[in-house]
Amino acid sequence: MDSFDSSESRFVESENTESSLPWVRFSSWLECVCVVTFDLELGQAIELVYPHHVKLTEKEKTSVCYLSFPDSYSGCLGDTQFSFRLRQSVGRRGS
């Protein structure tokens, strides 16, 4: 019975460790989420990057802003969602 109790406690400990860092598991297929806003005078600008510890290069920021601009009127009012994949810049960690 002791071995069952100890294995159960290891499972709970492992589960707590993983749940305390959910982004570690999630980041295996998603690097970050960016909120891009558009101002008529300034153009596109990244308003928010989540998680906050992600550092994008200037080239990546420019690409995200450029790709987030709709190239034609879609006929819908309100927020628009885009998803796309970018190559990582040289010097960035691989997934």
PDB file of C-alpha atoms in Angstrom:
ATOM      1  CA  MET A   1       0.000   0.000   0.000  1.00  0.00           C
ATOM      2  CA  ASP A   2       2.934   2.330   0.644  1.00  0.00           C
ATOM      3  CA  SER A   3       4.072   2.031  -2.965  1.00  0.00           C
ATOM      4  CA  PHE A   4       0.572   3.032  -4.151  1.00  0.00           C
ATOM      5  CA  ASP A   5       0.559   6.041  -1.844  1.00  0.00           C
ATOM      6  CA  SER A   6       4.008   7.177  -2.962  1.00  0.00           C
ATOM      7  CA  SER A   7       3.188   6.775  -6.657  1.00  0.00           C
ATOM      8  CA  GLU A   8      -0.042   8.705  -6.140  1.00  0.00           C
ATOM      9  CA  SER A   9       1.847  11.524  -4.415  1.00  0.00           C
ATOM     10  CA  ARG A  10       4.380  11.609  -7.282  1.00  0.00           C
ATOM     11  CA  PHE A  11       1.473  11.898  -9.729  1.00  0.00           C
ATOM     12  CA  VAL A  12      -0.066  14.782  -7.776  1.00  0.00           C
ATOM     13  CA  GLU A  13       3.334  16.493  -7.453  1.00  0.00           C
ATOM     14  CA  SER A  14       3.995  16.082 -11.184  1.00  0.00           C
ATOM     15  CA  GLU A  15       0.521  17.371 -12.023  1.00  0.00           C
ATOM     16  CA  ASN A  16       1.002  20.449  -9.818  1.00  0.00           C
ATOM     17  CA  THR A  17       4.395  21.198 -11.380  1.00  0.00           C
ATOM     18  CA  GLU A  18       3.008  20.992 -14.919  1.00  0.00           C
ATOM     19  CA  SER A  19      -0.102  23.018 -14.158  1.00  0.00           C
ATOM     20  CA  SER A  20       1.985  25.786 -12.608  1.00  0.00           C
ATOM     21  CA  LEU A  21       3.653  26.357 -15.983  1.00  0.00           C
ATOM     22  CA  PRO A  22       0.928  25.778 -18.578  1.00  0.00           C
ATOM     23  CA  TRP A  23       2.668  27.920 -21.202  1.00  0.00           C
ATOM     24  CA  VAL A  24       5.623  25.498 -21.293  1.00  0.00           C
ATOM     25  CA  ARG A  25       3.404  22.744 -22.698  1.00  0.00           C
ATOM     26  CA  PHE A  26       1.334  25.109 -24.850  1.00  0.00           C
ATOM     27  CA  SER A  27       4.394  26.735 -26.433  1.00  0.00           C
ATOM     28  CA  SER A  28       5.353  23.525 -28.199  1.00  0.00           C
ATOM     29  CA  TRP A  29       3.003  24.618 -30.977  1.00  0.00           C
ATOM     30  CA  LEU A  30       2.325  28.322 -30.303  1.00  0.00           C
ATOM     31  CA  GLU A  31       5.103  30.839 -29.687  1.00  0.00           C
ATOM     32  CA  CYS A  32       2.957  33.835 -28.713  1.00  0.00           C
ATOM     33  CA  VAL A  33      -0.262  35.766 -29.266  1.00  0.00           C
ATOM     34  CA  CYS A  34      -0.096  39.358 -30.520  1.00  0.00           C
ATOM     35  CA  VAL A  35      -2.793  42.013 -30.417  1.00  0.00           C
ATOM     36  CA  VAL A  36      -2.324  44.433 -33.312  1.00  0.00           C
ATOM     37  CA  THR A  37      -4.263  47.691 -33.503  1.00  0.00           C
ATOM     38  CA  PHE A  38      -4.690  50.006 -36.450  1.00  0.00           C
ATOM     39  CA  ASP A  39      -4.588  53.783 -36.260  1.00  0.00           C
ATOM     40  CA  LEU A  40      -5.420  55.855 -39.345  1.00  0.00           C
ATOM     41  CA  GLU A  41      -2.449  58.158 -38.719  1.00  0.00           C
ATOM     42  CA  LEU A  42       0.114  55.701 -37.365  1.00  0.00           C
ATOM     43  CA  GLY A  43      -0.828  52.464 -39.121  1.00  0.00           C
ATOM     44  CA  GLN A  44      -0.537  49.044 -37.507  1.00  0.00           C
ATOM     45  CA  ALA A  45       1.093  48.682 -34.093  1.00  0.00           C
ATOM     46  CA  ILE A  46       1.554  45.738 -31.755  1.00  0.00           C
ATOM     47  CA  GLU A  47      -0.416  46.565 -28.626  1.00  0.00           C
ATOM     48  CA  LEU A  48       0.225  43.387 -26.646  1.00  0.00           C
ATOM     49  CA  VAL A  49       2.366  40.248 -26.823  1.00  0.00           C
ATOM     50  CA  TYR A  50       1.455  37.297 -24.597  1.00  0.00           C
ATOM     51  CA  PRO A  51       3.234  35.820 -22.778  1.00  0.00           C
ATOM     52  CA  HIS A  52       5.113  38.947 -21.802  1.00  0.00           C
ATOM     53  CA  HIS A  53       8.530  37.262 -21.686  1.00  0.00           C
ATOM     54  CA  VAL A  54       8.521  36.614 -25.473  1.00  0.00           C
ATOM     55  CA  LYS A  55      10.887  38.972 -27.288  1.00  0.00           C
ATOM     56  CA  LEU A  56      10.183  39.428 -30.994  1.00  0.00           C
ATOM     57  CA  THR A  57      12.835  40.787 -33.329  1.00  0.00           C
ATOM     58  CA  GLU A  58      12.080  43.984 -35.251  1.00  0.00           C
ATOM     59  CA  LYS A  59      11.692  41.916 -38.431  1.00  0.00           C
ATOM     60  CA  GLU A  60       9.146  39.653 -36.719  1.00  0.00           C
ATOM     61  CA  LYS A  61       7.227  42.656 -35.346  1.00  0.00           C
ATOM     62  CA  THR A  62       7.120  44.231 -38.806  1.00  0.00           C
ATOM     63  CA  SER A  63       5.926  40.966 -40.360  1.00  0.00           C
ATOM     64  CA  VAL A  64       3.165  40.528 -37.778  1.00  0.00           C
ATOM     65  CA  CYS A  65       1.950  44.104 -38.306  1.00  0.00           C
ATOM     66  CA  TYR A  66       2.086  43.811 -42.089  1.00  0.00           C
ATOM     67  CA  LEU A  67       0.261  40.470 -42.179  1.00  0.00           C
ATOM     68  CA  SER A  68      -2.417  41.709 -39.760  1.00  0.00           C
ATOM     69  CA  PHE A  69      -3.628  44.398 -42.144  1.00  0.00           C
ATOM     70  CA  PRO A  70      -6.655  43.222 -44.145  1.00  0.00           C
ATOM     71  CA  ASP A  71      -5.972  43.740 -47.831  1.00  0.00           C
ATOM     72  CA  SER A  72      -9.630  44.156 -48.763  1.00  0.00           C
ATOM     73  CA  TYR A  73     -12.896  45.158 -47.155  1.00  0.00           C
ATOM     74  CA  SER A  74     -14.380  42.019 -45.650  1.00  0.00           C
ATOM     75  CA  GLY A  75     -17.864  43.420 -45.130  1.00  0.00           C
ATOM     76  CA  CYS A  76     -17.892  42.767 -41.397  1.00  0.00           C
ATOM     77  CA  LEU A  77     -17.676  45.358 -38.678  1.00  0.00           C
ATOM     78  CA  GLY A  78     -15.750  44.776 -35.482  1.00  0.00           C
ATOM     79  CA  ASP A  79     -12.643  42.827 -34.597  1.00  0.00           C
ATOM     80  CA  THR A  80     -10.927  40.547 -37.087  1.00  0.00           C
ATOM     81  CA  GLN A  81      -8.777  37.534 -36.245  1.00  0.00           C
ATOM     82  CA  PHE A  82      -5.788  36.364 -38.256  1.00  0.00           C
ATOM     83  CA  SER A  83      -3.522  33.417 -37.700  1.00  0.00           C
ATOM     84  CA  PHE A  84      -0.298  32.802 -39.557  1.00  0.00           C
ATOM     85  CA  ARG A  85       3.057  31.141 -39.217  1.00  0.00           C
ATOM     86  CA  LEU A  86       6.393  32.948 -39.389  1.00  0.00           C
ATOM     87  CA  ARG A  87       9.867  31.528 -39.671  1.00  0.00           C
ATOM     88  CA  GLN A  88      11.936  32.252 -36.598  1.00  0.00           C
ATOM     89  CA  SER A  89      14.652  34.830 -37.092  1.00  0.00           C
ATOM     90  CA  VAL A  90      18.295  33.798 -36.955  1.00  0.00           C
ATOM     91  CA  GLY A  91      19.496  33.453 -33.381  1.00  0.00           C
ATOM     92  CA  ARG A  92      16.100  32.532 -31.934  1.00  0.00           C
ATOM     93  CA  ARG A  93      15.644  29.215 -30.145  1.00  0.00           C
ATOM     94  CA  GLY A  94      14.190  26.314 -32.132  1.00  0.00           C
ATOM     95  CA  SER A  95      11.005  24.543 -31.078  1.00  0.00           C
TER      96      SER A  95
END
